[in-house]
Every structure is written in C-alpha cells, then in structure tokens.
Amino acid sequence: MNVPDSQSLETQSRKADHIRICLEEDVQSHSTTNGLEHYRFTHCCLPEVDRLCINLTTKFLGKQLGAPLLISSMTGGTPLALTINHRLAQVAQQYKIAMGVGSGRVAVENPQLAETFAVRKFAPDILLFANLGAVQLNYNYGLDQCLRVVDILEADALILHLNPLQECIQTNGDTNFRGLLDKIAILCNKLPVPVI
C-alpha cells in the first residue's frame, strides 16, 4: 500500500481548499464581466425557423457530441471531488457533452485517489479528457505519468493546462516553465491519445 508523502498530502489539501473556497467564500468577480452586457439582440417575432430543426450536434476527436460544449477540467483528489466528478459525468452522459476532470497529478502521487477521477463507468460514451499541468513535465513527469492519468480515466485525450500565474502565487508552486514547448511536442508524438 502506498503511503502518501507530504507533497501528496499538500496537493490533496489544496484540492479540498479549492472546493471549500468556492462553496464558502465570495469568489464572484464584481468588476470583470463576460462582455455580454455590450450586446443587445433585436427581438424577432417571426424567425422563420423550426426550433426542432436546429441541430447542435458536432464531432470532435472522432466522438459525436450533443452540443459543442465541454464541462471543463474541474476537480479530483478528495471525497467531495469524487461526488462532483461522478455527478458531472452523469450529466455529460445524459446530454452527450464532453468532460474533463481536474489535474490528475494527485492521483499519480497517491494512487489511492485515482477513484476520484474514474468517471468512465458513469459516462461510457462521452468524449473524456484527462488533465495534468504542463509544468509537471519539468518536474519528473513524462510519458509514463501522462499515460497513467489517461488510463485512470480511460480518457480520449489529455489536456495539459497552462497556469503559470497560479503556480507563481501558490505556496510551493512549480515555477520552472523553461523548455515546456519542446517537451509538449515530444509528448504529442509519443502519447497514443491527442494532447490539448
């Protein structure tokens, strides 16, 4: 049995904090908007369209999607994250939309947490994305670790997220961003699933 090291426990604690902060604190931006307030749509009472003829389906990476939507990389690595990921996967399956989970780094560091990412049984047909921080490629992560997170999820692709600002301001963040583009290119050539 693997015993989590202090780094793994810190990562796990940080993941739990992300959820707690979103649930308990005011995280809503009060000054930045999505820009939609700048648009006014003209009312069209005779649109000359049959709504039932509108088809939002599309194909991406060989999978049929019910709409061009993605439940983006959210969470993983805690008991509450397991519940969140399972529920999101069920919704994604119901509406045939793509889904990504949070960074699988915590599952690589502590394999006992892999179940918090394993959502394929709840969403057998959707386009599913595994996720790792690209910066981990500078911290002893390579093809094997990337394959591991893809395998845990039975994922169709791997998202490498890029978050240098968060890493710089986060306690014990990973801040060596040099040479990542070359490492990503090498990974893209070796990984058997697409890299996003």
PDB file of C-alpha atoms in Angstrom:
ATOM      1  CA  MET A   1       0.000   0.000   0.000  1.00  0.00           C
ATOM      2  CA  ASN A   2       1.335   3.422  -0.925  1.00  0.00           C
ATOM      3  CA  VAL A   3       1.644   5.883   1.935  1.00  0.00           C
ATOM      4  CA  PRO A   4       1.109   9.441   0.713  1.00  0.00           C
ATOM      5  CA  ASP A   5       4.126  11.700   1.159  1.00  0.00           C
ATOM      6  CA  SER A   6       3.902  15.268   2.450  1.00  0.00           C
ATOM      7  CA  GLN A   7       3.764  16.712  -1.085  1.00  0.00           C
ATOM      8  CA  SER A   8       0.835  14.442  -1.951  1.00  0.00           C
ATOM      9  CA  LEU A   9      -0.984  15.422   1.244  1.00  0.00           C
ATOM     10  CA  GLU A  10      -0.345  19.108   0.478  1.00  0.00           C
ATOM     11  CA  THR A  11      -1.735  18.700  -3.047  1.00  0.00           C
ATOM     12  CA  GLN A  12      -4.775  16.864  -1.669  1.00  0.00           C
ATOM     13  CA  SER A  13      -5.349  19.607   0.902  1.00  0.00           C
ATOM     14  CA  ARG A  14      -5.081  22.278  -1.788  1.00  0.00           C
ATOM     15  CA  LYS A  15      -7.694  20.447  -3.900  1.00  0.00           C
ATOM     16  CA  ALA A  16     -10.062  20.360  -0.919  1.00  0.00           C
ATOM     17  CA  ASP A  17      -9.426  24.084  -0.344  1.00  0.00           C
ATOM     18  CA  HIS A  18     -10.372  24.874  -3.957  1.00  0.00           C
ATOM     19  CA  ILE A  19     -13.805  23.325  -3.400  1.00  0.00           C
ATOM     20  CA  ARG A  20     -14.277  24.821   0.072  1.00  0.00           C
ATOM     21  CA  ILE A  21     -13.373  28.327  -1.102  1.00  0.00           C
ATOM     22  CA  CYS A  22     -15.856  28.126  -3.985  1.00  0.00           C
ATOM     23  CA  LEU A  23     -18.602  26.950  -1.637  1.00  0.00           C
ATOM     24  CA  GLU A  24     -17.955  29.249   1.318  1.00  0.00           C
ATOM     25  CA  GLU A  25     -16.307  32.441   0.078  1.00  0.00           C
ATOM     26  CA  ASP A  26     -17.244  35.235  -2.304  1.00  0.00           C
ATOM     27  CA  VAL A  27     -15.363  34.249  -5.453  1.00  0.00           C
ATOM     28  CA  GLN A  28     -17.621  36.067  -7.885  1.00  0.00           C
ATOM     29  CA  SER A  29     -15.911  38.809  -9.857  1.00  0.00           C
ATOM     30  CA  HIS A  30     -17.675  42.097  -9.268  1.00  0.00           C
ATOM     31  CA  SER A  31     -15.805  44.139 -11.862  1.00  0.00           C
ATOM     32  CA  THR A  32     -14.895  41.759 -14.680  1.00  0.00           C
ATOM     33  CA  THR A  33     -17.704  40.506 -16.883  1.00  0.00           C
ATOM     34  CA  ASN A  34     -18.167  38.166 -19.814  1.00  0.00           C
ATOM     35  CA  GLY A  35     -18.925  41.137 -22.072  1.00  0.00           C
ATOM     36  CA  LEU A  36     -22.483  40.130 -22.913  1.00  0.00           C
ATOM     37  CA  GLU A  37     -23.775  43.416 -21.492  1.00  0.00           C
ATOM     38  CA  HIS A  38     -22.387  45.083 -24.628  1.00  0.00           C
ATOM     39  CA  TYR A  39     -24.810  43.232 -26.893  1.00  0.00           C
ATOM     40  CA  ARG A  40     -28.496  43.874 -27.458  1.00  0.00           C
ATOM     41  CA  PHE A  41     -30.355  41.350 -29.547  1.00  0.00           C
ATOM     42  CA  THR A  42     -33.142  42.511 -31.796  1.00  0.00           C
ATOM     43  CA  HIS A  43     -36.403  40.790 -30.995  1.00  0.00           C
ATOM     44  CA  CYS A  44     -37.579  38.723 -33.956  1.00  0.00           C
ATOM     45  CA  CYS A  45     -41.156  37.569 -33.510  1.00  0.00           C
ATOM     46  CA  LEU A  46     -41.227  35.783 -36.912  1.00  0.00           C
ATOM     47  CA  PRO A  47     -37.869  33.979 -37.007  1.00  0.00           C
ATOM     48  CA  GLU A  48     -38.718  31.672 -39.957  1.00  0.00           C
ATOM     49  CA  VAL A  49     -37.093  28.712 -38.234  1.00  0.00           C
ATOM     50  CA  ASP A  50     -38.349  25.475 -36.731  1.00  0.00           C
ATOM     51  CA  ARG A  51     -36.512  25.078 -33.432  1.00  0.00           C
ATOM     52  CA  LEU A  52     -36.807  21.298 -33.747  1.00  0.00           C
ATOM     53  CA  CYS A  53     -34.721  21.507 -36.930  1.00  0.00           C
ATOM     54  CA  ILE A  54     -31.798  23.142 -35.132  1.00  0.00           C
ATOM     55  CA  ASN A  55     -29.042  20.591 -34.700  1.00  0.00           C
ATOM     56  CA  LEU A  56     -26.266  21.360 -32.228  1.00  0.00           C
ATOM     57  CA  THR A  57     -24.504  18.018 -32.612  1.00  0.00           C
ATOM     58  CA  THR A  58     -20.925  18.002 -33.751  1.00  0.00           C
ATOM     59  CA  LYS A  59     -17.998  15.625 -33.971  1.00  0.00           C
ATOM     60  CA  PHE A  60     -14.692  16.230 -32.198  1.00  0.00           C
ATOM     61  CA  LEU A  61     -11.758  13.833 -31.955  1.00  0.00           C
ATOM     62  CA  GLY A  62     -13.914  11.153 -33.548  1.00  0.00           C
ATOM     63  CA  LYS A  63     -16.691  11.349 -30.944  1.00  0.00           C
ATOM     64  CA  GLN A  64     -20.212  12.581 -31.531  1.00  0.00           C
ATOM     65  CA  LEU A  65     -21.210  15.406 -29.172  1.00  0.00           C
ATOM     66  CA  GLY A  66     -24.751  16.527 -28.418  1.00  0.00           C
ATOM     67  CA  ALA A  67     -23.528  20.128 -28.451  1.00  0.00           C
ATOM     68  CA  PRO A  68     -20.179  21.899 -28.830  1.00  0.00           C
ATOM     69  CA  LEU A  69     -19.797  22.150 -25.057  1.00  0.00           C
ATOM     70  CA  LEU A  70     -17.178  20.953 -22.581  1.00  0.00           C
ATOM     71  CA  ILE A  71     -17.561  20.574 -18.848  1.00  0.00           C
ATOM     72  CA  SER A  72     -14.047  21.795 -18.333  1.00  0.00           C
ATOM     73  CA  SER A  73     -11.401  20.452 -16.006  1.00  0.00           C
ATOM     74  CA  MET A  74     -12.755  20.954 -12.513  1.00  0.00           C
ATOM     75  CA  THR A  75     -11.582  18.810  -9.629  1.00  0.00           C
ATOM     76  CA  GLY A  76     -10.376  15.490  -8.263  1.00  0.00           C
ATOM     77  CA  GLY A  77      -8.443  14.007  -5.371  1.00  0.00           C
ATOM     78  CA  THR A  78     -10.888  14.413  -2.471  1.00  0.00           C
ATOM     79  CA  PRO A  79     -14.065  12.643  -1.334  1.00  0.00           C
ATOM     80  CA  LEU A  80     -16.192  15.650  -2.330  1.00  0.00           C
ATOM     81  CA  ALA A  81     -14.393  15.806  -5.687  1.00  0.00           C
ATOM     82  CA  LEU A  82     -15.420  12.192  -6.279  1.00  0.00           C
ATOM     83  CA  THR A  83     -19.081  13.150  -5.805  1.00  0.00           C
ATOM     84  CA  ILE A  84     -18.707  16.234  -8.011  1.00  0.00           C
ATOM     85  CA  ASN A  85     -16.954  14.317 -10.801  1.00  0.00           C
ATOM     86  CA  HIS A  86     -19.481  11.481 -10.735  1.00  0.00           C
ATOM     87  CA  ARG A  87     -22.426  13.872 -10.951  1.00  0.00           C
ATOM     88  CA  LEU A  88     -20.823  15.922 -13.723  1.00  0.00           C
ATOM     89  CA  ALA A  89     -20.098  12.713 -15.650  1.00  0.00           C
ATOM     90  CA  GLN A  90     -23.726  11.626 -15.373  1.00  0.00           C
ATOM     91  CA  VAL A  91     -24.902  14.990 -16.718  1.00  0.00           C
ATOM     92  CA  ALA A  92     -22.311  14.862 -19.512  1.00  0.00           C
ATOM     93  CA  GLN A  93     -23.516  11.382 -20.464  1.00  0.00           C
ATOM     94  CA  GLN A  94     -27.171  12.441 -20.389  1.00  0.00           C
ATOM     95  CA  TYR A  95     -26.563  15.405 -22.709  1.00  0.00           C
ATOM     96  CA  LYS A  96     -23.729  13.821 -24.713  1.00  0.00           C
ATOM     97  CA  ILE A  97     -21.254  16.594 -23.983  1.00  0.00           C
ATOM     98  CA  ALA A  98     -17.519  16.370 -23.406  1.00  0.00           C
ATOM     99  CA  MET A  99     -15.977  16.442 -19.936  1.00  0.00           C
ATOM    100  CA  GLY A 100     -12.566  16.984 -18.400  1.00  0.00           C
ATOM    101  CA  VAL A 101     -11.514  16.358 -14.809  1.00  0.00           C
ATOM    102  CA  GLY A 102      -9.082  18.288 -12.634  1.00  0.00           C
ATOM    103  CA  SER A 103      -5.353  17.682 -12.622  1.00  0.00           C
ATOM    104  CA  GLY A 104      -4.536  14.005 -12.203  1.00  0.00           C
ATOM    105  CA  ARG A 105      -1.245  14.831 -10.508  1.00  0.00           C
ATOM    106  CA  VAL A 106      -2.694  13.992  -7.101  1.00  0.00           C
ATOM    107  CA  ALA A 107      -3.681  10.516  -8.395  1.00  0.00           C
ATOM    108  CA  VAL A 108      -0.159   9.919  -9.708  1.00  0.00           C
ATOM    109  CA  GLU A 109       1.288  10.979  -6.333  1.00  0.00           C
ATOM    110  CA  ASN A 110      -1.262   8.938  -4.387  1.00  0.00           C
ATOM    111  CA  PRO A 111      -2.832   6.102  -6.455  1.00  0.00           C
ATOM    112  CA  GLN A 112      -5.498   5.547  -3.781  1.00  0.00           C
ATOM    113  CA  LEU A 113      -7.103   8.784  -5.028  1.00  0.00           C
ATOM    114  CA  ALA A 114      -7.428   7.534  -8.611  1.00  0.00           C
ATOM    115  CA  GLU A 115     -11.066   6.595  -7.991  1.00  0.00           C
ATOM    116  CA  THR A 116     -11.942  10.291  -7.565  1.00  0.00           C
ATOM    117  CA  PHE A 117     -11.125  10.707 -11.274  1.00  0.00           C
ATOM    118  CA  ALA A 118     -12.514   7.412 -12.610  1.00  0.00           C
ATOM    119  CA  VAL A 119     -15.772   8.555 -14.195  1.00  0.00           C
ATOM    120  CA  ARG A 120     -15.949   6.411 -17.339  1.00  0.00           C
ATOM    121  CA  LYS A 121     -18.426   3.988 -15.718  1.00  0.00           C
ATOM    122  CA  PHE A 122     -20.835   6.925 -15.293  1.00  0.00           C
ATOM    123  CA  ALA A 123     -20.222   8.253 -18.791  1.00  0.00           C
ATOM    124  CA  PRO A 124     -19.309   5.374 -21.106  1.00  0.00           C
ATOM    125  CA  ASP A 125     -19.973   7.212 -24.356  1.00  0.00           C
ATOM    126  CA  ILE A 126     -18.707  10.761 -23.904  1.00  0.00           C
ATOM    127  CA  LEU A 127     -15.514  12.449 -25.018  1.00  0.00           C
ATOM    128  CA  LEU A 128     -13.450  12.420 -21.828  1.00  0.00           C
ATOM    129  CA  PHE A 129     -10.297  14.437 -21.096  1.00  0.00           C
ATOM    130  CA  ALA A 130      -7.595  13.639 -18.560  1.00  0.00           C
ATOM    131  CA  ASN A 131      -5.644  16.627 -17.253  1.00  0.00           C
ATOM    132  CA  LEU A 132      -2.153  17.480 -15.997  1.00  0.00           C
ATOM    133  CA  GLY A 133      -0.267  20.710 -15.530  1.00  0.00           C
ATOM    134  CA  ALA A 134       2.192  21.166 -18.395  1.00  0.00           C
ATOM    135  CA  VAL A 135       4.751  22.455 -15.895  1.00  0.00           C
ATOM    136  CA  GLN A 136       4.897  18.952 -14.373  1.00  0.00           C
ATOM    137  CA  LEU A 137       6.916  17.960 -17.441  1.00  0.00           C
ATOM    138  CA  ASN A 138       9.752  19.929 -15.809  1.00  0.00           C
ATOM    139  CA  TYR A 139       9.278  18.097 -12.512  1.00  0.00           C
ATOM    140  CA  ASN A 140       9.973  14.445 -13.337  1.00  0.00           C
ATOM    141  CA  TYR A 141       6.713  13.827 -15.179  1.00  0.00           C
ATOM    142  CA  GLY A 142       6.894  12.258 -18.603  1.00  0.00           C
ATOM    143  CA  LEU A 143       5.172   9.776 -20.846  1.00  0.00           C
ATOM    144  CA  ASP A 144       4.579   7.209 -18.064  1.00  0.00           C
ATOM    145  CA  GLN A 145       2.786   9.663 -15.766  1.00  0.00           C
ATOM    146  CA  CYS A 146       0.737  11.069 -18.646  1.00  0.00           C
ATOM    147  CA  LEU A 147      -0.273   7.549 -19.664  1.00  0.00           C
ATOM    148  CA  ARG A 148      -1.220   6.846 -16.063  1.00  0.00           C
ATOM    149  CA  VAL A 149      -3.731   9.725 -15.856  1.00  0.00           C
ATOM    150  CA  VAL A 150      -5.140   8.820 -19.283  1.00  0.00           C
ATOM    151  CA  ASP A 151      -5.528   5.184 -18.156  1.00  0.00           C
ATOM    152  CA  ILE A 152      -7.168   6.109 -14.831  1.00  0.00           C
ATOM    153  CA  LEU A 153      -9.888   7.934 -16.739  1.00  0.00           C
ATOM    154  CA  GLU A 154      -9.965   5.745 -19.816  1.00  0.00           C
ATOM    155  CA  ALA A 155      -9.644   9.174 -21.430  1.00  0.00           C
ATOM    156  CA  ASP A 156      -9.879  10.033 -25.097  1.00  0.00           C
ATOM    157  CA  ALA A 157      -7.327  12.855 -24.831  1.00  0.00           C
ATOM    158  CA  LEU A 158      -5.036  14.657 -22.389  1.00  0.00           C
ATOM    159  CA  ILE A 159      -5.361  18.337 -21.570  1.00  0.00           C
ATOM    160  CA  LEU A 160      -2.108  19.964 -20.476  1.00  0.00           C
ATOM    161  CA  HIS A 161      -3.219  23.015 -18.546  1.00  0.00           C
ATOM    162  CA  LEU A 162      -1.072  26.136 -18.513  1.00  0.00           C
ATOM    163  CA  ASN A 163      -1.324  28.208 -15.341  1.00  0.00           C
ATOM    164  CA  PRO A 164       1.986  29.985 -14.639  1.00  0.00           C
ATOM    165  CA  LEU A 165       0.422  32.812 -12.622  1.00  0.00           C
ATOM    166  CA  GLN A 166      -1.326  30.397 -10.262  1.00  0.00           C
ATOM    167  CA  GLU A 167       1.877  28.387  -9.834  1.00  0.00           C
ATOM    168  CA  CYS A 168       3.828  31.580  -9.043  1.00  0.00           C
ATOM    169  CA  ILE A 169       1.466  32.819  -6.336  1.00  0.00           C
ATOM    170  CA  GLN A 170       0.544  29.441  -4.856  1.00  0.00           C
ATOM    171  CA  THR A 171       2.563  28.207  -1.874  1.00  0.00           C
ATOM    172  CA  ASN A 172       5.195  25.735  -3.127  1.00  0.00           C
ATOM    173  CA  GLY A 173       4.063  26.235  -6.730  1.00  0.00           C
ATOM    174  CA  ASP A 174       6.092  24.723  -9.568  1.00  0.00           C
ATOM    175  CA  THR A 175       7.649  27.696 -11.332  1.00  0.00           C
ATOM    176  CA  ASN A 176      10.196  26.377 -13.834  1.00  0.00           C
ATOM    177  CA  PHE A 177       8.462  26.997 -17.161  1.00  0.00           C
ATOM    178  CA  ARG A 178      11.570  26.745 -19.369  1.00  0.00           C
ATOM    179  CA  GLY A 179      11.605  24.345 -22.287  1.00  0.00           C
ATOM    180  CA  LEU A 180       7.975  23.273 -21.943  1.00  0.00           C
ATOM    181  CA  LEU A 181       7.061  23.756 -25.587  1.00  0.00           C
ATOM    182  CA  ASP A 182       9.705  21.239 -26.699  1.00  0.00           C
ATOM    183  CA  LYS A 183       8.622  18.747 -24.022  1.00  0.00           C
ATOM    184  CA  ILE A 184       4.982  19.124 -25.046  1.00  0.00           C
ATOM    185  CA  ALA A 185       5.940  18.498 -28.692  1.00  0.00           C
ATOM    186  CA  ILE A 186       7.801  15.307 -27.726  1.00  0.00           C
ATOM    187  CA  LEU A 187       4.829  14.150 -25.638  1.00  0.00           C
ATOM    188  CA  CYS A 188       2.430  14.830 -28.529  1.00  0.00           C
ATOM    189  CA  ASN A 189       4.498  12.499 -30.723  1.00  0.00           C
ATOM    190  CA  LYS A 190       4.595   9.687 -28.148  1.00  0.00           C
ATOM    191  CA  LEU A 191       1.240   9.715 -26.365  1.00  0.00           C
ATOM    192  CA  PRO A 192      -1.332   7.461 -28.083  1.00  0.00           C
ATOM    193  CA  VAL A 193      -4.155   9.984 -27.485  1.00  0.00           C
ATOM    194  CA  PRO A 194      -4.405  13.615 -28.615  1.00  0.00           C
ATOM    195  CA  VAL A 195      -2.876  16.318 -26.409  1.00  0.00           C
ATOM    196  CA  ILE A 196      -4.784  19.548 -25.968  1.00  0.00           C
TER     197      ILE A 196
END
